[in-house]
Amino acid sequence: MFVWRRRVFDRSDDYNWDNAMTPLPIPIDADRFWLRLMAMAEIGKTPGGGVRRLALTDEDRAARDLLSEWFGAVGLRVRVDDLGNMYGRRDGADPDAPPVVIGSHLDTVPTGGRFDGALGVLGALEVVHALNDTGIRTRAPLEVVNWSNEEGARFQPAMLASGVIVGALPLEAAYAARDSTGRTFGDELERIGYRGGAGDRLAQCAAYVELHVEQGPVLERAGAQIGVVEGIEGISWNRVEVTGRAAHAGPTPMADRRDALVAAARLVLLLRDAAQALERVRLTVGRLQVSPNTINVVPGAVEMSLDVRSPRGDGLDAALRAADQACRQVADLDGVTVRRAEFWRSPATPFAERVVEAVASAASRRGYTTKRLWAGAGHDAKYVADRFPAGMIFVPSAGGLSHNEQEWTAPEDCVRGATVLLDTALALAGIVV
Ligand SMILES: [Zn+2]
């Protein structure tokens, strides 16, 4: 039996679980949650056991229709904004309070898994359902969100809709984004019937919390059940041009060569060493274009990509300084010229301390093992954090696999994640009992 005591928390940040005497812990219905996850995974199901549900396709429409039906069944008031973001609202006791927003995305990459995105949306839906079952009323309203086109697999850039909401991207650019067949985001949104009004956008938000699979091996390796995400790492994308001299592979003596590929190979290794010498920095060369790329010609030029990631504010710049040092070293050793140019940067985004601490204390009160970490991939929470207090909850990905049909998160991990989401949302929204 639960012990009830009437109390209104008028400030979410002074909420204290120990004094609350609220009907806790509220359970997540594990079977219902799992059935919904698996039912959603049927839409766009691939023969390999994954999901292909690209943004604004017929599959995405079917997923949205099903979500809309589920929103209605738990009494959420549904609205759709001009980017196709879907919101389901559960009123709070204070009609003027800005909502606590929970959710994620339902679109996937072409050979995606069943949990990336869907876990956060359906976990949020389950939170509302569990509150309904228990008869809990919150002070602030709760809103469940499904963001459009998070993956960027069909329309670039990724996180396009949340980007427009926070003003990082103009609406016209989003509407004009084209897929590989030339269809635009705006037209496809219209076609699937999910173009709502600008007045329906998320305008106020007390806090945003996103439950997501980790997509990496850190939690599993650490034996931690819940990842308390402290922020999203900064990313810098660079183009590196190594220019030597093309020459005949036969008559040109080894000592006379200015081989751009030999220099590039050396640079790849030096960049790896540089990253290892720095703290919490990752440097990746993922693409090489060798010119002229012919069997009997000493390579004259190589264009390389360089992806730099770091959670620290000054981490990207420190890594790029080390990269430039490596470029100079290679230029001296191999008689080539090396030029590096950054063409895109997304700075490191720390999450709001209040939200991060709410996640950490929700997890520890349930007795779950936790690990603090930074997200190495982009998420809508990154853009939301530019404007509103935001945070994320991670649960383990088996083998660290994601963006893969074999992606797997165990049912008990899904339930633990939704449970932390529930307690975090309650702590932030405040309870009226
Ligand atoms: Zn995702």
Coordinates of C-alpha atoms and ligand atoms in Angstrom, one line a residue:
M1 CA 0.0 0.0 0.0
F2 CA 1.1 3.5 -0.7
V3 CA 1.2 6.3 1.9
W4 CA -0.3 9.5 0.6
R5 CA 0.2 13.0 1.9
R6 CA -1.1 16.1 0.3
R7 CA 1.7 18.4 -0.8
V8 CA 2.3 20.8 -3.7
F9 CA 5.8 21.4 -4.7
D10 CA 5.9 24.9 -6.1
R11 CA 9.5 24.8 -7.1
S12 CA 10.7 21.7 -8.9
D13 CA 14.3 22.2 -7.8
D14 CA 13.6 22.0 -4.1
Y15 CA 11.8 18.7 -4.5
N16 CA 13.0 16.2 -1.9
W17 CA 12.2 12.6 -2.2
D18 CA 13.0 11.8 1.4
N19 CA 10.3 14.2 2.8
A20 CA 7.8 13.6 0.1
M21 CA 5.9 10.5 1.3
T22 CA 4.6 10.2 -2.2
P23 CA 3.4 6.9 -3.6
L24 CA 6.8 5.8 -4.7
P25 CA 8.2 3.9 -6.3
I26 CA 5.9 4.0 -9.3
P27 CA 6.4 0.9 -11.4
I28 CA 6.9 0.8 -15.2
D29 CA 4.8 -1.9 -16.8
A30 CA 7.6 -4.0 -18.3
D31 CA 5.4 -6.1 -20.6
R32 CA 3.3 -3.3 -21.9
F33 CA 6.4 -1.2 -22.6
W34 CA 8.2 -4.1 -24.4
L35 CA 5.1 -5.0 -26.5
R36 CA 4.9 -1.4 -27.7
L37 CA 8.6 -1.3 -28.6
M38 CA 8.2 -4.5 -30.6
A39 CA 5.0 -3.4 -32.2
M40 CA 6.7 -0.2 -33.3
A41 CA 9.7 -2.2 -34.6
E42 CA 7.2 -4.1 -37.0
I43 CA 6.9 -0.8 -39.0
G44 CA 9.7 -0.9 -41.5
K45 CA 11.0 -4.2 -40.2
T46 CA 14.0 -5.6 -42.2
P47 CA 14.8 -9.2 -43.0
G48 CA 17.9 -8.8 -40.9
G49 CA 15.9 -8.1 -37.7
G50 CA 16.3 -4.3 -37.8
V51 CA 14.3 -1.4 -38.9
R52 CA 14.2 0.9 -42.0
R53 CA 12.0 3.8 -41.3
L54 CA 13.5 6.9 -43.0
A55 CA 12.0 10.3 -42.1
L56 CA 8.7 11.2 -43.8
T57 CA 8.4 8.0 -45.8
D58 CA 5.2 5.9 -45.7
E59 CA 6.8 3.8 -42.9
D60 CA 7.4 7.0 -40.9
R61 CA 3.8 8.0 -41.5
A62 CA 2.6 4.6 -40.2
A63 CA 4.8 5.0 -37.1
R64 CA 3.4 8.4 -36.5
D65 CA -0.2 7.2 -36.9
L66 CA 0.4 4.5 -34.4
L67 CA 2.0 6.9 -31.9
S68 CA -0.9 9.3 -32.4
E69 CA -3.3 6.5 -31.6
W70 CA -1.3 5.5 -28.5
F71 CA -1.1 9.2 -27.4
G72 CA -4.9 9.4 -27.6
A73 CA -5.4 6.1 -25.7
V74 CA -3.5 7.5 -22.7
G75 CA -5.3 10.8 -22.8
L76 CA -2.5 12.9 -24.3
R77 CA -3.6 15.9 -26.3
V78 CA -1.8 15.7 -29.6
R79 CA -0.5 18.6 -31.7
V80 CA 1.9 18.7 -34.6
D81 CA 4.1 21.7 -35.5
D82 CA 5.2 23.1 -38.9
L83 CA 8.2 20.7 -38.9
G84 CA 6.1 17.6 -38.2
N85 CA 7.3 17.3 -34.6
M86 CA 4.6 15.6 -32.6
Y87 CA 3.7 16.5 -29.0
G88 CA 1.4 14.7 -26.6
R89 CA 0.4 16.9 -23.6
R90 CA -0.7 15.8 -20.1
D91 CA -1.9 18.8 -18.2
G92 CA -0.4 19.7 -14.8
A93 CA -2.0 21.3 -11.8
D94 CA -0.4 24.7 -12.6
P95 CA -1.7 25.8 -16.0
D96 CA 0.9 28.5 -16.3
A97 CA 3.9 26.3 -15.7
P98 CA 6.1 25.5 -18.7
P99 CA 6.0 21.7 -19.5
V100 CA 8.7 19.1 -18.7
V101 CA 9.3 17.5 -22.1
I102 CA 10.4 13.9 -22.6
G103 CA 10.9 12.0 -25.8
S104 CA 13.2 11.2 -28.8
H105 CA 12.7 10.3 -32.4
L106 CA 11.0 7.5 -34.5
D107 CA 13.0 7.8 -37.7
T108 CA 15.9 5.4 -38.4
V109 CA 18.9 5.0 -40.6
P110 CA 18.5 2.6 -43.6
T111 CA 19.6 -0.4 -41.7
G112 CA 18.8 0.7 -38.2
G113 CA 17.9 -1.1 -35.0
R114 CA 14.7 -1.3 -32.9
F115 CA 15.8 0.8 -30.0
D116 CA 17.6 3.9 -31.3
G117 CA 15.0 6.7 -30.9
A118 CA 11.9 4.5 -30.3
L119 CA 13.1 3.7 -26.8
G120 CA 13.0 7.4 -25.8
V121 CA 9.6 8.1 -27.4
L122 CA 7.9 4.9 -26.1
G123 CA 9.6 5.2 -22.7
A124 CA 8.1 8.7 -22.4
L125 CA 4.7 7.3 -23.4
E126 CA 5.1 4.6 -20.7
V127 CA 5.9 7.3 -18.1
V128 CA 2.6 8.9 -18.8
H129 CA 0.7 5.6 -18.8
A130 CA 2.3 4.7 -15.4
L131 CA 1.3 8.1 -13.9
N132 CA -2.2 7.5 -15.2
D133 CA -2.3 4.0 -13.6
T134 CA -1.2 5.5 -10.3
G135 CA -3.3 8.6 -10.4
I136 CA -0.4 10.9 -10.0
R137 CA -0.8 14.5 -11.0
T138 CA 2.2 16.7 -11.6
R139 CA 2.5 20.4 -11.0
A140 CA 4.0 21.2 -14.4
P141 CA 2.5 19.7 -17.5
L142 CA 4.3 16.8 -19.2
E143 CA 4.8 16.7 -23.0
V144 CA 5.9 13.6 -24.9
V145 CA 7.7 14.6 -28.1
N146 CA 8.6 12.8 -31.3
W147 CA 11.2 14.9 -33.3
S148 CA 11.2 14.8 -37.1
N149 CA 14.3 13.6 -39.1
E150 CA 16.7 13.2 -36.2
E151 CA 19.0 10.8 -38.1
G152 CA 19.6 12.9 -41.2
A153 CA 19.7 9.7 -43.2
R154 CA 17.2 11.0 -45.7
F155 CA 17.4 14.8 -45.4
Q156 CA 20.5 16.6 -44.2
P157 CA 21.4 18.0 -41.8
A158 CA 20.6 15.6 -39.0
M159 CA 18.4 16.9 -36.1
L160 CA 16.9 19.2 -38.6
A161 CA 13.6 19.8 -36.9
S162 CA 14.9 20.5 -33.4
G163 CA 17.6 22.7 -35.1
V164 CA 14.8 24.9 -36.6
I165 CA 13.0 25.1 -33.2
V166 CA 16.0 26.6 -31.5
G167 CA 16.9 28.9 -34.3
A168 CA 20.0 27.0 -35.4
L169 CA 18.6 26.5 -38.9
P170 CA 16.2 28.6 -41.0
L171 CA 12.8 27.0 -41.7
E172 CA 13.2 27.6 -45.5
A173 CA 16.5 25.6 -45.5
A174 CA 14.7 22.7 -43.7
Y175 CA 11.8 22.7 -46.2
A176 CA 14.2 22.9 -49.1
A177 CA 16.4 19.9 -47.9
R178 CA 16.3 17.2 -50.6
D179 CA 16.6 13.5 -50.4
S180 CA 18.7 11.5 -53.0
T181 CA 15.7 11.4 -55.4
G182 CA 15.1 15.1 -55.3
R183 CA 12.0 15.2 -53.0
T184 CA 12.0 18.0 -50.5
F185 CA 11.4 17.8 -46.7
G186 CA 8.6 20.4 -47.1
D187 CA 6.7 18.4 -49.8
E188 CA 7.2 15.1 -48.1
L189 CA 5.9 16.5 -44.8
E190 CA 2.8 17.7 -46.6
R191 CA 2.4 14.4 -48.4
I192 CA 2.3 12.3 -45.3
G193 CA -0.1 14.8 -43.6
Y194 CA 2.1 15.9 -40.8
R195 CA 2.6 19.5 -41.5
G196 CA 1.1 21.5 -38.6
G197 CA 1.3 25.1 -37.6
A198 CA 4.2 27.2 -36.4
G199 CA 2.1 28.2 -33.4
D200 CA 2.3 24.6 -32.3
R201 CA 6.0 24.5 -31.8
L202 CA 7.7 23.9 -28.5
A203 CA 7.8 27.5 -27.2
Q204 CA 8.3 26.9 -23.4
C205 CA 10.1 24.1 -21.7
A206 CA 11.0 23.8 -18.0
A207 CA 13.3 20.9 -18.8
Y208 CA 13.9 18.3 -21.6
V209 CA 14.9 14.7 -20.8
E210 CA 15.7 12.2 -23.5
L211 CA 16.1 8.5 -22.8
H212 CA 18.4 6.8 -25.5
V213 CA 20.5 3.7 -26.0
E214 CA 24.2 4.5 -25.5
Q215 CA 25.3 3.3 -29.0
G216 CA 28.7 2.6 -27.6
P217 CA 30.4 0.0 -25.3
V218 CA 31.2 2.1 -22.2
L219 CA 28.2 1.2 -19.9
E220 CA 28.4 -2.5 -20.8
R221 CA 32.1 -2.6 -20.1
A222 CA 31.8 -0.7 -16.8
G223 CA 28.9 -2.9 -15.8
A224 CA 26.8 0.2 -15.3
Q225 CA 23.0 0.0 -15.7
I226 CA 22.3 3.7 -16.3
G227 CA 24.4 6.4 -18.0
V228 CA 24.1 9.8 -16.6
V229 CA 24.9 12.0 -19.6
E230 CA 26.8 15.2 -18.8
G231 CA 26.7 16.6 -22.3
I232 CA 27.3 16.2 -26.0
E233 CA 30.8 16.2 -27.3
G234 CA 32.1 18.9 -29.6
I235 CA 32.8 17.8 -33.2
S236 CA 35.0 19.4 -35.8
W237 CA 35.1 18.2 -39.4
N238 CA 38.2 19.0 -41.5
R239 CA 39.5 18.5 -44.9
V240 CA 43.3 17.8 -45.1
E241 CA 45.1 18.1 -48.5
V242 CA 48.5 16.5 -48.9
T243 CA 50.2 17.6 -52.1
G244 CA 53.3 15.9 -53.4
R245 CA 54.4 15.2 -56.9
A246 CA 53.0 12.5 -59.2
A247 CA 55.8 10.6 -61.0
H248 CA 56.4 7.4 -62.9
A249 CA 56.6 4.3 -60.7
G250 CA 59.5 2.9 -62.7
P251 CA 62.2 5.5 -63.5
T252 CA 61.7 7.6 -60.3
P253 CA 64.2 6.5 -57.6
M254 CA 62.8 6.1 -54.1
A255 CA 64.9 9.0 -52.7
D256 CA 63.6 11.4 -55.3
R257 CA 59.9 10.9 -54.6
R258 CA 57.4 13.3 -53.0
D259 CA 54.8 10.6 -52.4
A260 CA 51.6 12.1 -51.1
L261 CA 50.2 8.7 -50.0
V262 CA 53.3 7.8 -48.0
A263 CA 53.0 11.2 -46.3
A264 CA 49.3 10.7 -45.7
A265 CA 49.9 7.3 -44.2
R266 CA 52.5 8.8 -41.8
L267 CA 50.0 11.5 -40.9
V268 CA 47.3 9.0 -40.0
L269 CA 49.6 7.3 -37.6
L270 CA 50.9 10.6 -36.1
L271 CA 47.3 11.8 -35.6
R272 CA 46.5 8.6 -33.7
D273 CA 49.5 9.2 -31.5
A274 CA 48.5 12.8 -30.9
A275 CA 45.0 11.8 -29.8
Q276 CA 46.4 9.2 -27.5
A277 CA 48.7 11.8 -25.9
L278 CA 45.8 14.2 -25.2
E279 CA 43.0 13.6 -22.7
R280 CA 39.5 12.7 -23.8
V281 CA 40.1 13.5 -27.5
R282 CA 39.4 11.3 -30.5
L283 CA 40.8 11.9 -34.0
T284 CA 39.6 9.8 -36.9
V285 CA 40.7 9.7 -40.5
G286 CA 37.8 8.0 -42.2
R287 CA 38.2 8.8 -45.9
L288 CA 41.2 9.0 -48.3
Q289 CA 41.1 10.1 -51.9
V290 CA 44.3 9.2 -53.7
S291 CA 45.1 10.9 -56.9
P292 CA 45.7 9.8 -59.6
N293 CA 44.9 6.4 -57.9
T294 CA 46.8 4.4 -60.5
I295 CA 49.0 1.3 -60.2
N296 CA 52.1 2.7 -61.9
V297 CA 52.0 6.3 -60.7
V298 CA 53.6 7.7 -57.4
P299 CA 50.6 9.4 -55.8
G300 CA 50.7 13.2 -56.3
A301 CA 47.9 14.2 -54.0
V302 CA 45.7 12.8 -51.2
E303 CA 42.6 14.4 -49.7
M304 CA 41.7 13.1 -46.2
S305 CA 38.9 13.7 -43.9
L306 CA 39.6 14.4 -40.2
D307 CA 36.9 14.1 -37.6
V308 CA 37.8 15.5 -34.1
R309 CA 35.7 15.0 -31.0
S310 CA 36.1 16.2 -27.4
P311 CA 33.8 16.9 -24.5
R312 CA 35.9 19.8 -23.2
G313 CA 35.3 23.3 -24.2
D314 CA 38.9 23.8 -25.3
G315 CA 39.4 20.2 -26.4
L316 CA 38.7 20.7 -30.1
D317 CA 41.2 23.5 -30.4
A318 CA 43.9 21.6 -28.4
A319 CA 43.3 18.6 -30.7
L320 CA 43.5 20.7 -33.8
R321 CA 46.8 22.3 -32.6
A322 CA 48.2 18.8 -32.2
A323 CA 46.9 17.8 -35.6
D324 CA 48.6 20.9 -37.2
Q325 CA 51.9 19.9 -35.5
A326 CA 51.6 16.5 -37.1
C327 CA 50.9 18.1 -40.5
R328 CA 54.1 20.2 -40.2
Q329 CA 56.2 17.1 -39.2
V330 CA 55.0 15.2 -42.2
A331 CA 55.6 18.1 -44.6
D332 CA 59.2 18.3 -43.4
L333 CA 59.9 14.5 -43.5
D334 CA 58.2 13.8 -46.8
G335 CA 58.7 16.9 -48.8
V336 CA 55.0 17.5 -49.3
T337 CA 52.7 20.4 -48.5
V338 CA 49.9 19.8 -46.1
R339 CA 46.8 22.0 -45.7
R340 CA 44.1 21.6 -43.1
A341 CA 40.7 23.5 -43.2
E342 CA 37.8 23.1 -40.8
F343 CA 34.5 23.2 -42.7
W344 CA 32.0 22.4 -39.9
R345 CA 32.0 22.6 -36.1
S346 CA 29.5 21.8 -33.4
P347 CA 30.8 23.0 -30.0
A348 CA 30.7 20.8 -26.9
T349 CA 27.3 21.2 -25.1
P350 CA 27.2 20.6 -21.4
F351 CA 23.8 19.7 -20.1
A352 CA 22.0 21.7 -17.4
E353 CA 23.4 20.7 -14.0
R354 CA 19.9 20.5 -12.4
V355 CA 18.7 18.0 -15.0
V356 CA 22.0 15.9 -14.8
E357 CA 21.7 15.8 -11.0
A358 CA 18.0 14.9 -11.2
V359 CA 18.9 11.9 -13.5
A360 CA 21.8 10.8 -11.2
S361 CA 19.7 10.9 -8.0
A362 CA 16.7 9.2 -9.7
A363 CA 19.0 6.3 -10.7
S364 CA 20.7 6.0 -7.3
R365 CA 17.4 6.1 -5.4
R366 CA 16.3 3.1 -7.4
G367 CA 19.6 1.4 -6.5
Y368 CA 20.9 1.3 -10.1
T369 CA 24.6 1.4 -10.9
T370 CA 25.5 4.5 -12.8
K371 CA 28.3 5.9 -14.9
R372 CA 28.7 9.5 -15.9
L373 CA 29.6 10.0 -19.6
W374 CA 29.5 12.3 -22.6
A375 CA 27.5 11.5 -25.7
G376 CA 29.8 11.0 -28.7
A377 CA 26.9 11.1 -31.2
G378 CA 24.5 13.9 -32.0
H379 CA 21.0 14.0 -30.5
D380 CA 18.0 16.4 -30.5
A381 CA 18.9 17.1 -26.8
K382 CA 21.9 18.9 -28.1
Y383 CA 19.9 21.6 -29.9
V384 CA 17.2 21.7 -27.2
A385 CA 20.0 22.4 -24.7
D386 CA 20.9 25.6 -26.6
R387 CA 17.6 27.1 -25.5
F388 CA 16.2 25.1 -22.6
P389 CA 17.6 23.1 -19.6
A390 CA 18.2 19.6 -21.0
G391 CA 19.7 16.2 -20.1
M392 CA 19.8 12.6 -21.3
I393 CA 19.7 9.1 -19.8
F394 CA 21.6 6.3 -21.5
V395 CA 21.0 2.5 -21.2
P396 CA 23.5 -0.1 -22.4
S397 CA 23.8 -1.2 -26.0
A398 CA 24.8 -4.9 -26.3
G399 CA 28.3 -5.0 -27.7
G400 CA 28.2 -1.3 -28.2
L401 CA 26.3 -1.9 -31.5
S402 CA 23.9 0.8 -33.0
H403 CA 22.9 2.0 -36.4
N404 CA 22.9 -1.8 -37.0
E405 CA 20.1 -4.3 -37.5
Q406 CA 21.5 -6.3 -34.6
E407 CA 21.2 -3.4 -32.1
W408 CA 20.0 -4.8 -28.8
T409 CA 19.1 -3.5 -25.4
A410 CA 17.8 -6.0 -22.9
P411 CA 14.2 -5.6 -21.7
E412 CA 15.3 -5.0 -18.1
D413 CA 17.6 -2.3 -19.3
C414 CA 14.8 -0.6 -21.2
V415 CA 12.6 -0.8 -18.0
R416 CA 15.4 0.7 -15.9
G417 CA 15.8 3.5 -18.4
A418 CA 12.1 4.3 -18.4
T419 CA 12.0 4.1 -14.6
V420 CA 14.8 6.7 -14.3
L421 CA 13.0 8.8 -16.9
L422 CA 9.8 8.6 -14.8
D423 CA 11.4 9.6 -11.6
T424 CA 13.5 12.4 -13.3
A425 CA 10.3 13.8 -14.9
L426 CA 8.5 13.8 -11.6
A427 CA 11.4 15.5 -9.8
L428 CA 11.5 18.2 -12.4
A429 CA 7.7 18.6 -12.8
G430 CA 6.8 18.3 -9.1
I431 CA 4.0 16.1 -7.8
V432 CA 0.6 17.1 -6.5
V433 CA -0.8 14.4 -4.3
Ligands
ZN1 ZN 18.9 8.3 -31.9

